[in-house]
Short mmCIF file of C-alpha atoms and ligand atoms in Angstrom, two decimals:
data_model
loop_
_atom_site.label_atom_id
_atom_site.label_comp_id
_atom_site.label_asym_id
_atom_site.label_seq_id
_atom_site.Cartn_x
_atom_site.Cartn_y
_atom_site.Cartn_z
CA UNK A 1 0.00 0.00 0.00
CA UNK A 2 1.33 3.41 -1.01
CA UNK A 3 0.80 6.31 1.38
CA UNK A 4 2.09 9.87 1.44
CA UNK A 5 3.50 10.82 4.83
CA UNK A 6 3.02 14.58 5.24
CA UNK A 7 6.44 15.36 6.57
CA UNK A 8 9.63 17.01 5.44
CA UNK A 9 11.49 15.33 8.31
CA UNK A 10 13.63 12.51 6.89
CA UNK A 11 14.13 10.98 10.38
CA UNK A 12 10.39 10.60 10.79
CA UNK A 13 9.94 9.15 7.29
CA UNK A 14 12.64 6.57 7.91
CA UNK A 15 11.27 5.76 11.38
CA UNK A 16 7.73 5.32 10.03
CA UNK A 17 8.89 3.08 7.18
CA UNK A 18 10.75 0.93 9.69
CA UNK A 19 7.68 0.65 11.94
CA UNK A 20 5.15 -0.04 9.18
CA UNK A 21 7.38 -2.56 7.40
CA UNK A 22 7.59 -3.68 3.78
CA UNK A 23 3.80 -3.94 3.23
CA UNK A 24 3.69 -0.14 3.03
CA UNK A 25 5.54 2.20 0.69
CA UNK A 26 5.85 5.63 2.21
CA UNK A 27 6.58 8.63 0.04
CA UNK A 28 7.24 12.23 0.99
CA UNK A 29 5.25 15.16 -0.45
CA UNK A 30 8.53 16.54 -1.86
CA UNK A 31 9.08 13.39 -3.92
CA UNK A 32 5.70 14.13 -5.58
CA UNK A 33 6.67 17.74 -6.30
CA UNK A 34 5.01 19.37 -3.27
CA UNK A 35 7.92 21.20 -1.71
CA UNK A 36 6.24 24.14 0.06
CA UNK A 37 6.02 24.12 3.83
CA UNK A 38 2.83 22.42 5.03
CA UNK A 39 0.84 24.83 7.22
CA UNK A 40 0.59 24.07 10.93
CA UNK A 41 -1.53 26.76 12.57
CA UNK A 42 -3.53 24.82 15.19
CA UNK A 43 -3.24 24.99 18.95
CA UNK A 44 -3.58 21.24 19.56
CA UNK A 45 -1.76 18.19 18.22
CA UNK A 46 -5.08 16.87 16.88
CA UNK A 47 -5.79 20.06 14.92
CA UNK A 48 -2.27 20.32 13.47
CA UNK A 49 -2.12 16.70 12.46
CA UNK A 50 -5.51 17.00 10.72
CA UNK A 51 -4.51 20.27 9.05
CA UNK A 52 -1.36 18.70 7.59
CA UNK A 53 -3.09 15.54 6.33
CA UNK A 54 -5.92 17.60 4.86
CA UNK A 55 -3.47 19.86 3.05
CA UNK A 56 -1.78 16.89 1.38
CA UNK A 57 -5.09 15.29 0.47
CA UNK A 58 -6.35 18.51 -1.14
CA UNK A 59 -3.11 19.20 -3.02
CA UNK A 60 -2.11 15.68 -4.08
CA UNK A 61 -5.43 13.80 -3.89
CA UNK A 62 -3.72 10.71 -2.51
CA UNK A 63 -4.21 8.54 0.57
CA UNK A 64 -2.00 10.04 3.20
CA UNK A 65 -1.27 10.56 6.86
CA UNK A 66 0.32 13.24 8.99
CA UNK A 67 1.60 13.35 12.53
CA UNK A 68 2.04 16.04 15.07
CA UNK A 69 3.97 15.45 18.23
CA UNK A 70 5.14 17.29 21.26
CA UNK A 71 6.89 17.00 24.58
CA UNK A 72 4.80 17.74 27.70
CA UNK A 73 6.89 18.58 30.75
CA UNK A 74 4.88 18.57 33.99
CA UNK A 75 7.09 21.20 35.63
CA UNK A 76 6.22 23.50 32.69
CA UNK A 77 2.49 22.87 33.05
CA UNK A 78 2.51 20.55 30.02
CA UNK A 79 4.68 22.80 27.86
CA UNK A 80 6.21 23.17 25.38
CA UNK A 81 3.52 20.77 24.05
CA UNK A 82 2.28 21.83 20.65
CA UNK A 83 5.16 24.35 20.44
CA UNK A 84 7.91 21.78 21.07
CA UNK A 85 9.63 22.26 17.70
CA UNK A 86 9.79 26.03 18.31
CA UNK A 87 10.72 26.05 22.00
CA UNK A 88 13.92 28.10 21.73
CA UNK A 89 13.89 31.57 20.16
CA UNK A 90 14.29 32.29 16.47
CA UNK A 91 14.36 29.36 14.10
CA UNK A 92 15.71 26.78 16.52
CA UNK A 93 17.71 23.68 15.67
CA UNK A 94 17.14 20.53 17.73
CA UNK A 95 20.17 21.34 19.90
CA UNK A 96 18.89 24.85 20.74
CA UNK A 97 15.58 23.45 22.00
CA UNK A 98 17.28 20.72 23.99
CA UNK A 99 19.78 23.11 25.59
CA UNK A 100 17.02 25.54 26.52
CA UNK A 101 15.07 22.77 28.25
CA UNK A 102 18.14 21.53 30.15
CA UNK A 103 18.80 25.10 31.24
CA UNK A 104 15.22 25.79 32.34
CA UNK A 105 15.15 22.57 34.39
CA UNK A 106 18.69 22.83 35.77
CA UNK A 107 17.62 23.14 39.42
CA UNK A 108 14.60 20.86 39.19
CA UNK A 109 15.00 17.58 41.15
CA UNK A 110 14.64 14.20 39.46
CA UNK A 111 11.20 13.42 40.92
CA UNK A 112 9.78 16.63 39.39
CA UNK A 113 11.23 16.08 35.90
CA UNK A 114 8.34 13.93 34.69
CA UNK A 115 7.35 14.37 31.05
CA UNK A 116 5.81 12.61 28.10
CA UNK A 117 5.98 12.57 24.34
CA UNK A 118 2.56 12.62 22.74
CA UNK A 119 1.78 12.03 19.07
CA UNK A 120 -1.41 12.20 17.05
CA UNK A 121 -1.52 10.67 13.58
CA UNK A 122 -4.33 11.54 11.16
CA UNK A 123 -4.98 9.11 8.33
CA UNK A 124 -7.04 10.13 5.29
CA UNK A 125 -7.97 7.22 3.09
CA UNK A 126 -10.74 7.52 0.51
CA UNK A 127 -13.15 9.86 2.24
CA UNK A 128 -12.43 8.45 5.66
CA UNK A 129 -10.53 10.39 8.34
CA UNK A 130 -9.18 8.59 11.39
CA UNK A 131 -6.91 9.67 14.26
CA UNK A 132 -4.56 7.60 16.41
CA UNK A 133 -2.82 8.73 19.61
CA UNK A 134 0.36 7.47 21.28
CA UNK A 135 2.03 8.48 24.57
CA UNK A 136 5.50 7.71 25.92
CA UNK A 137 5.98 8.50 29.62
CA UNK A 138 9.39 9.37 31.06
CA UNK A 139 11.56 12.09 32.57
CA UNK A 140 13.89 14.78 31.32
CA UNK A 141 17.48 13.80 32.06
CA UNK A 142 20.12 16.18 33.36
CA UNK A 143 22.62 15.68 30.51
CA UNK A 144 22.72 14.53 26.89
CA UNK A 145 23.26 10.81 26.29
CA UNK A 146 23.54 8.69 23.14
CA UNK A 147 23.70 9.42 19.43
CA UNK A 148 20.53 7.83 18.08
CA UNK A 149 17.11 9.29 17.34
CA UNK A 150 16.58 13.01 16.93
CA UNK A 151 15.20 16.08 18.70
CA UNK A 152 15.00 15.66 22.47
CA UNK A 153 15.97 11.94 22.41
CA UNK A 154 19.37 12.49 24.13
CA UNK A 155 17.62 13.91 27.22
CA UNK A 156 14.42 11.84 27.30
CA UNK A 157 14.55 8.93 29.77
CA UNK A 158 11.59 6.61 29.17
CA UNK A 159 10.06 4.95 32.25
CA UNK A 160 10.14 1.54 30.59
CA UNK A 161 12.31 -0.01 27.89
CA UNK A 162 12.13 -3.27 25.91
CA UNK A 163 13.92 -6.05 27.79
CA UNK A 164 15.96 -6.92 24.69
CA UNK A 165 17.60 -3.53 24.82
CA UNK A 166 21.05 -5.00 25.44
CA UNK A 167 20.71 -6.98 22.25
CA UNK A 168 20.67 -4.74 19.19
CA UNK A 169 19.87 -7.58 16.82
CA UNK A 170 16.75 -8.61 18.71
CA UNK A 171 15.40 -5.06 18.56
CA UNK A 172 16.24 -4.31 14.97
CA UNK A 173 14.72 -7.53 13.68
CA UNK A 174 11.61 -6.96 15.81
CA UNK A 175 10.54 -3.40 15.02
CA UNK A 176 6.95 -4.23 15.94
CA UNK A 177 7.94 -5.49 19.39
CA UNK A 178 5.49 -4.30 22.01
CA UNK A 179 5.64 -6.73 24.93
CA UNK A 180 8.14 -7.36 27.69
CA UNK A 181 8.79 -3.86 28.86
CA UNK A 182 10.94 -3.55 31.97
CA UNK A 183 11.59 -0.57 34.28
CA UNK A 184 14.39 1.62 32.96
CA UNK A 185 16.48 1.34 36.12
CA UNK A 186 19.72 2.44 34.41
CA UNK A 187 18.22 5.69 33.13
CA UNK A 188 18.85 4.86 29.47
CA UNK A 189 17.96 7.75 27.15
CA UNK A 190 15.88 7.35 23.99
CA UNK A 191 18.99 8.24 21.98
CA UNK A 192 20.83 5.26 23.51
CA UNK A 193 18.21 2.73 22.40
CA UNK A 194 18.71 0.80 19.18
CA UNK A 195 16.30 2.10 16.52
CA UNK A 196 13.95 -0.88 16.84
CA UNK A 197 13.91 -0.44 20.62
CA UNK A 198 12.85 3.19 20.42
CA UNK A 199 10.20 2.41 17.81
CA UNK A 200 8.82 -0.37 20.02
CA UNK A 201 7.94 2.09 22.78
CA UNK A 202 7.68 5.47 21.08
CA UNK A 203 4.60 7.66 20.87
CA UNK A 204 4.79 7.60 17.05
CA UNK A 205 5.43 3.84 17.03
CA UNK A 206 2.19 3.32 18.96
CA UNK A 207 0.25 5.47 16.48
CA UNK A 208 1.79 3.81 13.41
CA UNK A 209 1.11 0.29 14.66
CA UNK A 210 -2.50 1.21 15.46
CA UNK A 211 -2.83 2.73 11.97
CA UNK A 212 -1.32 -0.38 10.35
CA UNK A 213 -3.77 -2.59 12.27
CA UNK A 214 -6.65 -0.41 11.17
CA UNK A 215 -5.57 -0.47 7.51
CA UNK A 216 -5.25 -4.25 7.60
CA UNK A 217 -8.68 -4.62 9.23
CA UNK A 218 -10.51 -2.59 6.54
CA UNK A 219 -9.12 -4.58 3.58
P1 IMP B 301 6.44 18.02 14.94
O1 IMP B 301 5.57 16.86 15.29
O2 IMP B 301 7.19 17.78 13.66
O3 IMP B 301 5.74 19.33 15.00
O4 IMP B 301 7.63 18.06 15.97
C1 IMP B 301 7.55 18.31 17.30
C2 IMP B 301 8.92 18.33 17.93
O5 IMP B 301 8.89 17.37 18.98
C3 IMP B 301 10.09 17.89 17.03
O6 IMP B 301 10.71 18.96 16.42
C4 IMP B 301 11.05 17.27 18.01
O7 IMP B 301 11.88 18.23 18.57
C5 IMP B 301 10.13 16.75 19.10
N1 IMP B 301 9.93 15.31 18.92
C6 IMP B 301 8.84 14.69 18.39
N2 IMP B 301 9.01 13.36 18.41
C7 IMP B 301 10.23 13.15 18.94
C8 IMP B 301 10.96 11.96 19.21
O8 IMP B 301 10.56 10.82 18.93
N3 IMP B 301 12.16 12.14 19.78
C9 IMP B 301 12.65 13.37 20.10
N4 IMP B 301 12.03 14.50 19.86
C10 IMP B 301 10.80 14.39 19.29
#
């Protein structure tokens, strides 16, 4: 099944392809000639994700999906939330956002550093619109760790991790792995997990797997 993923973020495209597996061919809007920035003017993840999917459907007329995600930090009253990508001033890079968050939380004790990634995926197929939500609970670490993932992954410490985490092969050959989560007692950051391990627990992974199940069920 061919689907357009309304994103210009190559990390997300690669991650989604990995999660959905070979039964799905994901293409970017740019590869179909749509290179302008997709508008994102909503104040909720649901609204933004719908706006992006709708934009693609109207401009390309193809089955598609879009995601919107954010980091909710309890100490910041759930912020930066929908504004996560634009947390630092100007036109921030990932590292600017991450450094700002570390700075803002520098005196906040471990027990108050609770946070979650939330994602909402909107699928438009035929004239059907469906949304899927995923949440990954964890804490904001006090320093950067690991080289994997993107965005805030070096400072996000998930509460639970797949028990095969010490075994890269097991995770990368089981991208759909969902069971056997164990407490993250060593404080491993998202960016230290093998790709399959992050996908197995991530907010977007949860959405994508739910979407894949839904697509299979309507065949
Ligand atoms: P958007 O969904 O593209 O609007 O992005 C929201 C922002 O949340 C991104 O720019 C990242 O900084 C952050 N983010 C979303 N998902 C992840 C993730 O899986 N790991 C790390 N950061 C993420």
